């Protein structure tokens, strides 16, 4: 099924490469080419990496997973219409609906034309198009998918949830205790990030990128910075490259520790959360001592990093790794040994390998269902090519598998932190902090793939000649994971939803933008 | 597991001493609480958290308040699942317009006497998101605000100091 035709082979025939798009090529297609691409996509396994709009154009990014080849395709749509990819790549549907709500682009023959981000509350329609429209005078309610059957009832949940979590609406249809269908409605935390980035100088847009999703602030900052650096052809100092990886791994460890505890807490095993939240706090305090911010927000900037590791940093990090290596394994043993806990997590919230592949889902969601993908390894970026690490992959696809992938990733990240700390002293310090200036006055297009704790982030950016952001699309991994949560809960009891949800831990803010 | 419990029992609490109530917060609150409210609340506060467009950074730090190191519940402050059980709404985010109605409804569902605490730069001023089509801006443009805890995100100790100030003021005299 894979690779009947190499990605570039097809695109070179049906499209024309665009200049100054780095590091991977972008092809401009005609409408015929776009339709030909849809035909090909029906028969091959290229992963959709993203789909985003502009006032009169639509772009999509793909990867041929075996070779790691990545390409962007673009279609000018002067009439504001383009043939939908949703029939051949179901993950495209919500992205197309978002492009419609923001840019007014209509996806022809889409599988689902309902609005997505636009809740009729902005006071304007298609706000980022060339001609924003007046709001609908008296908007009707959102239409949920129809559900019919004997003995079914619905449970609406949210947008304000019972816990301290982000807002979103879940519409459960249940038969007794068993969930027959879950339908998500998101967009409540849409803050207009893409619109706010437009026309901003790179440094200001970077601060917005850092706030796309607070728990993955380092990863989103890194994706934005690398996309900008690719567009401008900037090489960042070696020390910055290593410090970035250090921050990214600290962020990964902190989030996994918090989530492992929270998953157990949702199975009424509060002990684990009490323990892992202490470990998480330990990581955040070390991050604070090393980089001056507990979440390391605004520390990765285009051109490098905003702060270097203090002299005592290496010692603090070594102590952290040693302490976590001592305190984490006994907790893992407890998780593995508690039958009452295993009873809740094993076989719960199953997602098939076929589904994660079809949606191109990454992170622990994909890797717990057999999709062996990690952008640190493929396409790969510095300094991970010089580091030794494994990408844990399981095939069970249940809550338990997602917990184990996270446990193994904590172990791998601790090893990575240790390796980085060993290598850092050999990489010379700059005078102040390791970064190079991001020069204004040059334009270009760039993209980057970065592995956050949640999965792969794809950020695409176009800079204008003044050094400001003309268009930026940060695609959070949650876009391809949220739809699978709907599948995961099917056939499970309502009470297991928090467990399934936490084992995914999709971002609302990162998705809604 | 038994070993862990034994260590917890014999090793003493990991909980750290609380910061003193934030002075600016105390000043902001002075005079906002009437006598009846003080008498009714005593030294206990139930908080309902509402994310009105936050990036989730504030939520992470609010979560940290419940870990054994900050242990918010030792002060009689706890997070509740429904606004109907709450004395305080703790609001984060620049009020995404898509969340505006839900925020107002949550406030309306909270029984009086009630207070509104805003957490984080976005909720205090709109932060980086002010002025866009998708956000209202500061929470005070939508609802009356009693206490502001700035920061991006505020550290758990800042949150604790702010909430303690609320408790002190409500329990004073």
PDB file of C-alpha atoms in Angstrom, chain A residues 21-278:
ATOM      1  CA  UNK A  21      10.542  27.377   0.904  1.00  0.00           C
ATOM      2  CA  UNK A  22      12.759  25.517   3.343  1.00  0.00           C
ATOM      3  CA  UNK A  23      13.790  22.925   4.351  1.00  0.00           C
ATOM      4  CA  UNK A  24      11.279  20.884   2.351  1.00  0.00           C
ATOM      5  CA  UNK A  25       9.821  21.862  -1.029  1.00  0.00           C
ATOM      6  CA  UNK A  26       6.441  23.446  -1.625  1.00  0.00           C
ATOM      7  CA  UNK A  27       4.585  22.789  -4.860  1.00  0.00           C
ATOM      8  CA  UNK A  28       1.955  24.960  -6.428  1.00  0.00           C
ATOM      9  CA  UNK A  29      -0.724  22.784  -7.991  1.00  0.00           C
ATOM     10  CA  UNK A  30      -3.508  23.585 -10.412  1.00  0.00           C
ATOM     11  CA  UNK A  31      -6.991  22.333  -9.739  1.00  0.00           C
ATOM     12  CA  UNK A  32      -6.350  19.270 -11.941  1.00  0.00           C
ATOM     13  CA  UNK A  33      -3.176  18.525 -10.034  1.00  0.00           C
ATOM     14  CA  UNK A  34      -5.019  18.815  -6.733  1.00  0.00           C
ATOM     15  CA  UNK A  35      -7.672  16.354  -7.943  1.00  0.00           C
ATOM     16  CA  UNK A  36      -4.934  13.996  -9.149  1.00  0.00           C
ATOM     17  CA  UNK A  37      -3.321  14.233  -5.710  1.00  0.00           C
ATOM     18  CA  UNK A  38      -6.629  13.247  -4.073  1.00  0.00           C
ATOM     19  CA  UNK A  39      -6.789  10.202  -6.350  1.00  0.00           C
ATOM     20  CA  UNK A  40      -3.281   9.205  -5.347  1.00  0.00           C
ATOM     21  CA  UNK A  41      -3.954   9.770  -1.662  1.00  0.00           C
ATOM     22  CA  UNK A  42      -6.809   7.267  -1.834  1.00  0.00           C
ATOM     23  CA  UNK A  43      -4.304   4.562  -2.674  1.00  0.00           C
ATOM     24  CA  UNK A  44      -1.201   5.444  -0.689  1.00  0.00           C
ATOM     25  CA  UNK A  45      -0.211   5.912   2.924  1.00  0.00           C
ATOM     26  CA  UNK A  46       1.201   9.439   2.976  1.00  0.00           C
ATOM     27  CA  UNK A  47       0.506  11.071   6.316  1.00  0.00           C
ATOM     28  CA  UNK A  48      -1.300  14.367   6.416  1.00  0.00           C
ATOM     29  CA  UNK A  49       0.818  16.794   8.448  1.00  0.00           C
ATOM     30  CA  UNK A  50      -1.466  19.798   8.257  1.00  0.00           C
ATOM     31  CA  UNK A  51      -3.930  21.797   6.194  1.00  0.00           C
ATOM     32  CA  UNK A  52      -4.314  25.537   6.455  1.00  0.00           C
ATOM     33  CA  UNK A  53      -5.866  28.405   4.611  1.00  0.00           C
ATOM     34  CA  UNK A  54      -5.007  31.853   3.372  1.00  0.00           C
ATOM     35  CA  UNK A  55      -7.387  34.413   1.904  1.00  0.00           C
ATOM     36  CA  UNK A  56      -7.209  32.953  -1.614  1.00  0.00           C
ATOM     37  CA  UNK A  57      -5.253  29.735  -1.216  1.00  0.00           C
ATOM     38  CA  UNK A  58      -5.163  26.483   0.651  1.00  0.00           C
ATOM     39  CA  UNK A  59      -2.069  24.529   1.682  1.00  0.00           C
ATOM     40  CA  UNK A  60      -1.565  20.979   2.863  1.00  0.00           C
ATOM     41  CA  UNK A  61       1.552  19.160   4.046  1.00  0.00           C
ATOM     42  CA  UNK A  62       2.304  15.460   3.641  1.00  0.00           C
ATOM     43  CA  UNK A  63       4.995  12.992   4.597  1.00  0.00           C
ATOM     44  CA  UNK A  64       5.933   9.726   3.006  1.00  0.00           C
ATOM     45  CA  UNK A  65       6.597   7.934   6.280  1.00  0.00           C
ATOM     46  CA  UNK A  66       9.059   5.316   5.000  1.00  0.00           C
ATOM     47  CA  UNK A  67      11.466   7.721   3.322  1.00  0.00           C
ATOM     48  CA  UNK A  68      10.674  10.663   5.613  1.00  0.00           C
ATOM     49  CA  UNK A  69      10.122  12.906   2.567  1.00  0.00           C
ATOM     50  CA  UNK A  70       7.999  15.931   3.420  1.00  0.00           C
ATOM     51  CA  UNK A  71       6.285  18.323   1.005  1.00  0.00           C
ATOM     52  CA  UNK A  72       3.754  21.131   1.047  1.00  0.00           C
ATOM     53  CA  UNK A  73       1.178  21.489  -1.710  1.00  0.00           C
ATOM     54  CA  UNK A  74      -0.751  24.674  -2.457  1.00  0.00           C
ATOM     55  CA  UNK A  75      -3.806  25.442  -4.489  1.00  0.00           C
ATOM     56  CA  UNK A  76      -4.864  28.962  -5.415  1.00  0.00           C
ATOM     57  CA  UNK A  77      -8.595  29.292  -4.952  1.00  0.00           C
ATOM     58  CA  UNK A  78      -9.686  32.643  -6.412  1.00  0.00           C
ATOM     59  CA  UNK A  79     -13.320  31.587  -6.005  1.00  0.00           C
ATOM     60  CA  UNK A  80     -12.651  30.577  -2.409  1.00  0.00           C
ATOM     61  CA  UNK A  81     -13.340  26.886  -3.134  1.00  0.00           C
ATOM     62  CA  UNK A  82     -11.164  23.773  -3.206  1.00  0.00           C
ATOM     63  CA  UNK A  83     -11.829  20.036  -3.522  1.00  0.00           C
ATOM     64  CA  UNK A  84     -11.927  18.529  -0.038  1.00  0.00           C
ATOM     65  CA  UNK A  85      -9.343  16.026   1.180  1.00  0.00           C
ATOM     66  CA  UNK A  86     -11.645  14.761   3.902  1.00  0.00           C
ATOM     67  CA  UNK A  87     -12.834  11.678   2.001  1.00  0.00           C
ATOM     68  CA  UNK A  88      -9.287  10.362   1.611  1.00  0.00           C
ATOM     69  CA  UNK A  89      -7.762  11.881   4.772  1.00  0.00           C
ATOM     70  CA  UNK A  90     -10.473  12.091   7.450  1.00  0.00           C
ATOM     71  CA  UNK A  91      -8.139  14.082   9.719  1.00  0.00           C
ATOM     72  CA  UNK A  92      -8.379  16.918   7.164  1.00  0.00           C
ATOM     73  CA  UNK A  93     -12.041  17.509   7.916  1.00  0.00           C
ATOM     74  CA  UNK A  94     -11.746  19.632  11.064  1.00  0.00           C
ATOM     75  CA  UNK A  95      -8.800  21.536   9.589  1.00  0.00           C
ATOM     76  CA  UNK A  96     -10.906  22.318   6.525  1.00  0.00           C
ATOM     77  CA  UNK A  97     -13.778  23.466   8.709  1.00  0.00           C
ATOM     78  CA  UNK A  98     -11.344  25.733  10.581  1.00  0.00           C
ATOM     79  CA  UNK A  99     -10.058  27.132   7.257  1.00  0.00           C
ATOM     80  CA  UNK A 100     -13.663  27.801   6.315  1.00  0.00           C
ATOM     81  CA  UNK A 101     -14.475  29.572   9.571  1.00  0.00           C
ATOM     82  CA  UNK A 102     -11.345  31.751   9.468  1.00  0.00           C
ATOM     83  CA  UNK A 103     -10.821  32.339   5.733  1.00  0.00           C
ATOM     84  CA  UNK A 104     -14.186  31.545   4.178  1.00  0.00           C
ATOM     85  CA  UNK A 105     -12.680  28.745   2.050  1.00  0.00           C
ATOM     86  CA  UNK A 106     -15.293  26.193   1.031  1.00  0.00           C
ATOM     87  CA  UNK A 107     -14.235  22.541   0.894  1.00  0.00           C
ATOM     88  CA  UNK A 108     -16.154  20.952  -1.978  1.00  0.00           C
ATOM     89  CA  UNK A 109     -17.628  17.485  -1.419  1.00  0.00           C
ATOM     90  CA  UNK A 110     -16.534  17.519   2.208  1.00  0.00           C
ATOM     91  CA  UNK A 111     -17.639  14.751   4.540  1.00  0.00           C
ATOM     92  CA  UNK A 112     -18.857  17.311   7.103  1.00  0.00           C
ATOM     93  CA  UNK A 113     -19.559  20.982   6.300  1.00  0.00           C
ATOM     94  CA  UNK A 114     -20.587  22.173   9.790  1.00  0.00           C
ATOM     95  CA  UNK A 115     -18.753  25.124  11.361  1.00  0.00           C
ATOM     96  CA  UNK A 116     -15.993  24.280  13.808  1.00  0.00           C
ATOM     97  CA  UNK A 117     -14.206  27.226  15.429  1.00  0.00           C
ATOM     98  CA  UNK A 118     -16.899  29.807  14.671  1.00  0.00           C
ATOM     99  CA  UNK A 119     -19.573  29.693  17.383  1.00  0.00           C
ATOM    100  CA  UNK A 120     -21.327  32.831  16.112  1.00  0.00           C
ATOM    101  CA  UNK A 121     -19.800  34.816  18.971  1.00  0.00           C
ATOM    102  CA  UNK A 122     -17.046  36.815  17.273  1.00  0.00           C
ATOM    103  CA  UNK A 123     -19.246  39.539  15.856  1.00  0.00           C
ATOM    104  CA  UNK A 124     -17.750  38.796  12.443  1.00  0.00           C
ATOM    105  CA  UNK A 125     -17.603  35.896   9.992  1.00  0.00           C
ATOM    106  CA  UNK A 126     -14.442  34.645   8.219  1.00  0.00           C
ATOM    107  CA  UNK A 127     -12.372  37.220  10.171  1.00  0.00           C
ATOM    108  CA  UNK A 128      -9.084  36.516   8.363  1.00  0.00           C
ATOM    109  CA  UNK A 129     -10.407  36.633   4.812  1.00  0.00           C
ATOM    110  CA  UNK A 130     -10.012  39.648   2.555  1.00  0.00           C
ATOM    111  CA  UNK A 131     -13.631  40.578   3.114  1.00  0.00           C
ATOM    112  CA  UNK A 132     -14.857  39.667   6.581  1.00  0.00           C
ATOM    113  CA  UNK A 133     -18.629  39.391   6.685  1.00  0.00           C
ATOM    114  CA  UNK A 134     -21.257  40.574   9.116  1.00  0.00           C
ATOM    115  CA  UNK A 135     -22.384  37.989  11.657  1.00  0.00           C
ATOM    116  CA  UNK A 136     -25.436  35.812  11.094  1.00  0.00           C
ATOM    117  CA  UNK A 137     -28.361  37.849  12.510  1.00  0.00           C
ATOM    118  CA  UNK A 138     -30.006  35.118  14.575  1.00  0.00           C
ATOM    119  CA  UNK A 139     -27.764  32.062  14.636  1.00  0.00           C
ATOM    120  CA  UNK A 140     -29.364  28.714  15.356  1.00  0.00           C
ATOM    121  CA  UNK A 141     -27.919  26.081  17.670  1.00  0.00           C
ATOM    122  CA  UNK A 142     -25.068  23.822  16.562  1.00  0.00           C
ATOM    123  CA  UNK A 143     -26.330  20.643  14.918  1.00  0.00           C
ATOM    124  CA  UNK A 144     -24.983  17.522  16.534  1.00  0.00           C
ATOM    125  CA  UNK A 145     -24.992  14.304  14.548  1.00  0.00           C
ATOM    126  CA  UNK A 146     -28.336  12.513  14.787  1.00  0.00           C
ATOM    127  CA  UNK A 147     -28.507   9.430  16.990  1.00  0.00           C
ATOM    128  CA  UNK A 148     -31.464   7.085  16.894  1.00  0.00           C
ATOM    129  CA  UNK A 149     -32.154   3.856  18.712  1.00  0.00           C
ATOM    130  CA  UNK A 150     -34.076   2.282  21.508  1.00  0.00           C
ATOM    131  CA  UNK A 151     -33.047   3.104  25.065  1.00  0.00           C
ATOM    132  CA  UNK A 152     -30.507   5.763  24.130  1.00  0.00           C
ATOM    133  CA  UNK A 153     -30.030   8.895  26.176  1.00  0.00           C
ATOM    134  CA  UNK A 154     -27.672  11.832  25.875  1.00  0.00           C
ATOM    135  CA  UNK A 155     -25.331  13.386  28.415  1.00  0.00           C
ATOM    136  CA  UNK A 156     -24.087  16.872  27.506  1.00  0.00           C
ATOM    137  CA  UNK A 157     -20.848  17.822  29.293  1.00  0.00           C
ATOM    138  CA  UNK A 158     -19.122  21.184  29.211  1.00  0.00           C
ATOM    139  CA  UNK A 159     -17.794  23.572  28.064  1.00  0.00           C
ATOM    140  CA  UNK A 160     -17.139  24.215  31.788  1.00  0.00           C
ATOM    141  CA  UNK A 161     -15.994  20.871  33.212  1.00  0.00           C
ATOM    142  CA  UNK A 162     -15.954  19.608  36.779  1.00  0.00           C
ATOM    143  CA  UNK A 163     -12.179  19.601  37.116  1.00  0.00           C
ATOM    144  CA  UNK A 164      -9.524  22.223  36.593  1.00  0.00           C
ATOM    145  CA  UNK A 165      -9.211  21.596  32.876  1.00  0.00           C
ATOM    146  CA  UNK A 166      -9.744  23.463  29.652  1.00  0.00           C
ATOM    147  CA  UNK A 167     -13.203  24.025  28.189  1.00  0.00           C
ATOM    148  CA  UNK A 168     -14.817  21.913  25.482  1.00  0.00           C
ATOM    149  CA  UNK A 169     -18.152  20.240  24.944  1.00  0.00           C
ATOM    150  CA  UNK A 170     -18.686  16.483  24.929  1.00  0.00           C
ATOM    151  CA  UNK A 171     -21.999  15.054  23.814  1.00  0.00           C
ATOM    152  CA  UNK A 172     -22.300  11.454  25.002  1.00  0.00           C
ATOM    153  CA  UNK A 173     -24.984   9.155  23.719  1.00  0.00           C
ATOM    154  CA  UNK A 174     -25.278   6.204  26.083  1.00  0.00           C
ATOM    155  CA  UNK A 175     -27.293   3.040  26.420  1.00  0.00           C
ATOM    156  CA  UNK A 176     -27.416   2.487  30.156  1.00  0.00           C
ATOM    157  CA  UNK A 177     -23.816   2.884  31.258  1.00  0.00           C
ATOM    158  CA  UNK A 178     -22.236   2.123  27.908  1.00  0.00           C
ATOM    159  CA  UNK A 179     -21.222   4.938  25.588  1.00  0.00           C
ATOM    160  CA  UNK A 180     -22.594   4.414  22.114  1.00  0.00           C
ATOM    161  CA  UNK A 181     -21.139   7.575  20.657  1.00  0.00           C
ATOM    162  CA  UNK A 182     -19.158  10.562  21.766  1.00  0.00           C
ATOM    163  CA  UNK A 183     -19.226  13.722  19.719  1.00  0.00           C
ATOM    164  CA  UNK A 184     -16.827  16.522  20.531  1.00  0.00           C
ATOM    165  CA  UNK A 185     -17.464  20.177  19.977  1.00  0.00           C
ATOM    166  CA  UNK A 186     -14.360  22.328  20.364  1.00  0.00           C
ATOM    167  CA  UNK A 187     -13.331  25.892  19.618  1.00  0.00           C
ATOM    168  CA  UNK A 188     -14.282  27.444  22.972  1.00  0.00           C
ATOM    169  CA  UNK A 189     -10.745  28.661  23.617  1.00  0.00           C
ATOM    170  CA  UNK A 190     -10.202  30.072  20.142  1.00  0.00           C
ATOM    171  CA  UNK A 191      -8.161  33.208  20.799  1.00  0.00           C
ATOM    172  CA  UNK A 192      -7.333  34.104  17.205  1.00  0.00           C
ATOM    173  CA  UNK A 193      -3.632  33.252  17.476  1.00  0.00           C
ATOM    174  CA  UNK A 194      -3.100  33.020  13.721  1.00  0.00           C
ATOM    175  CA  UNK A 195      -4.740  36.395  13.135  1.00  0.00           C
ATOM    176  CA  UNK A 196      -2.782  38.024  15.973  1.00  0.00           C
ATOM    177  CA  UNK A 197       0.503  36.738  14.570  1.00  0.00           C
ATOM    178  CA  UNK A 198      -0.062  38.365  11.189  1.00  0.00           C
ATOM    179  CA  UNK A 199       1.985  41.490  10.691  1.00  0.00           C
ATOM    180  CA  UNK A 200       3.814  41.093  14.006  1.00  0.00           C
ATOM    181  CA  UNK A 201       7.599  41.230  14.213  1.00  0.00           C
ATOM    182  CA  UNK A 202       9.097  37.774  14.692  1.00  0.00           C
ATOM    183  CA  UNK A 203       9.996  38.401  18.341  1.00  0.00           C
ATOM    184  CA  UNK A 204       6.421  39.340  19.244  1.00  0.00           C
ATOM    185  CA  UNK A 205       4.917  36.458  17.290  1.00  0.00           C
ATOM    186  CA  UNK A 206       7.272  34.154  19.198  1.00  0.00           C
ATOM    187  CA  UNK A 207       5.644  35.228  22.459  1.00  0.00           C
ATOM    188  CA  UNK A 208       2.274  34.248  21.003  1.00  0.00           C
ATOM    189  CA  UNK A 209       3.707  30.903  19.858  1.00  0.00           C
ATOM    190  CA  UNK A 210       4.853  30.288  23.442  1.00  0.00           C
ATOM    191  CA  UNK A 211       1.241  30.632  24.558  1.00  0.00           C
ATOM    192  CA  UNK A 212      -0.410  28.356  21.994  1.00  0.00           C
ATOM    193  CA  UNK A 213      -0.521  25.574  24.558  1.00  0.00           C
ATOM    194  CA  UNK A 214       1.013  26.309  27.961  1.00  0.00           C
ATOM    195  CA  UNK A 215       2.003  22.728  28.724  1.00  0.00           C
ATOM    196  CA  UNK A 216       3.944  22.473  25.442  1.00  0.00           C
ATOM    197  CA  UNK A 217       5.319  26.012  25.486  1.00  0.00           C
ATOM    198  CA  UNK A 218       8.914  24.903  24.840  1.00  0.00           C
ATOM    199  CA  UNK A 219       7.920  22.633  21.950  1.00  0.00           C
ATOM    200  CA  UNK A 220       5.683  25.234  20.278  1.00  0.00           C
ATOM    201  CA  UNK A 221       8.342  27.934  20.728  1.00  0.00           C
ATOM    202  CA  UNK A 222      10.887  25.576  19.254  1.00  0.00           C
ATOM    203  CA  UNK A 223       8.683  24.723  16.267  1.00  0.00           C
ATOM    204  CA  UNK A 224       8.056  28.409  15.579  1.00  0.00           C
ATOM    205  CA  UNK A 225      11.720  29.323  16.013  1.00  0.00           C
ATOM    206  CA  UNK A 226      12.911  26.532  13.737  1.00  0.00           C
ATOM    207  CA  UNK A 227      10.356  27.446  11.076  1.00  0.00           C
ATOM    208  CA  UNK A 228      11.527  31.083  11.163  1.00  0.00           C
ATOM    209  CA  UNK A 229      15.164  30.021  11.069  1.00  0.00           C
ATOM    210  CA  UNK A 230      14.451  27.742   8.108  1.00  0.00           C
ATOM    211  CA  UNK A 231      12.707  30.578   6.271  1.00  0.00           C
ATOM    212  CA  UNK A 232      15.636  32.950   6.806  1.00  0.00           C
ATOM    213  CA  UNK A 233      18.389  30.361   6.470  1.00  0.00           C
ATOM    214  CA  UNK A 234      19.712  31.153   9.940  1.00  0.00           C
ATOM    215  CA  UNK A 235      22.026  28.789  11.745  1.00  0.00           C
ATOM    216  CA  UNK A 236      21.711  28.975  15.521  1.00  0.00           C
ATOM    217  CA  UNK A 237      24.721  28.543  17.835  1.00  0.00           C
ATOM    218  CA  UNK A 238      25.453  24.916  18.764  1.00  0.00           C
ATOM    219  CA  UNK A 239      24.992  25.651  22.439  1.00  0.00           C
ATOM    220  CA  UNK A 240      21.471  26.928  21.798  1.00  0.00           C
ATOM    221  CA  UNK A 241      20.615  23.728  19.935  1.00  0.00           C
ATOM    222  CA  UNK A 242      21.644  21.660  22.956  1.00  0.00           C
ATOM    223  CA  UNK A 243      19.923  23.899  25.487  1.00  0.00           C
ATOM    224  CA  UNK A 244      16.718  23.715  23.451  1.00  0.00           C
ATOM    225  CA  UNK A 245      16.775  19.923  23.575  1.00  0.00           C
ATOM    226  CA  UNK A 246      17.454  20.080  27.309  1.00  0.00           C
ATOM    227  CA  UNK A 247      14.384  22.264  27.877  1.00  0.00           C
ATOM    228  CA  UNK A 248      12.240  20.114  25.587  1.00  0.00           C
ATOM    229  CA  UNK A 249      13.135  16.956  27.512  1.00  0.00           C
ATOM    230  CA  UNK A 250      12.502  18.615  30.887  1.00  0.00           C
ATOM    231  CA  UNK A 251       9.082  19.646  29.593  1.00  0.00           C
ATOM    232  CA  UNK A 252       8.387  16.113  28.402  1.00  0.00           C
ATOM    233  CA  UNK A 253       9.327  14.586  31.765  1.00  0.00           C
ATOM    234  CA  UNK A 254       7.282  17.123  33.752  1.00  0.00           C
ATOM    235  CA  UNK A 255       4.136  16.565  31.666  1.00  0.00           C
ATOM    236  CA  UNK A 256       4.359  12.786  31.594  1.00  0.00           C
ATOM    237  CA  UNK A 257       4.886  12.662  35.369  1.00  0.00           C
ATOM    238  CA  UNK A 258       1.857  14.865  35.963  1.00  0.00           C
ATOM    239  CA  UNK A 259      -0.299  12.865  33.551  1.00  0.00           C
ATOM    240  CA  UNK A 260       0.684   9.407  34.814  1.00  0.00           C
ATOM    241  CA  UNK A 261      -0.434  10.489  38.280  1.00  0.00           C
ATOM    242  CA  UNK A 262      -3.586  12.152  36.971  1.00  0.00           C
ATOM    243  CA  UNK A 263      -4.614   9.035  35.017  1.00  0.00           C
ATOM    244  CA  UNK A 264      -4.296   6.931  38.183  1.00  0.00           C
ATOM    245  CA  UNK A 265      -6.185   9.625  40.105  1.00  0.00           C
ATOM    246  CA  UNK A 266      -9.054   9.306  37.616  1.00  0.00           C
ATOM    247  CA  UNK A 267      -9.113   5.611  38.488  1.00  0.00           C
ATOM    248  CA  UNK A 268      -9.561   6.728  42.145  1.00  0.00           C
ATOM    249  CA  UNK A 269      -5.928   5.924  43.002  1.00  0.00           C
ATOM    250  CA  UNK A 270      -5.022   9.308  44.471  1.00  0.00           C
ATOM    251  CA  UNK A 271      -1.796   8.012  45.985  1.00  0.00           C
ATOM    252  CA  UNK A 272      -0.062   8.027  42.615  1.00  0.00           C
ATOM    253  CA  UNK A 273      -0.957  11.645  41.866  1.00  0.00           C
ATOM    254  CA  UNK A 274       0.262  12.681  45.327  1.00  0.00           C
ATOM    255  CA  UNK A 275       3.604  11.045  44.513  1.00  0.00           C
ATOM    256  CA  UNK A 276       4.118  12.012  40.863  1.00  0.00           C
ATOM    257  CA  UNK A 277       2.947  15.595  41.447  1.00  0.00           C
ATOM    258  CA  UNK A 278       5.851  15.939  43.884  1.00  0.00           C
TER     259      UNK A 278
END
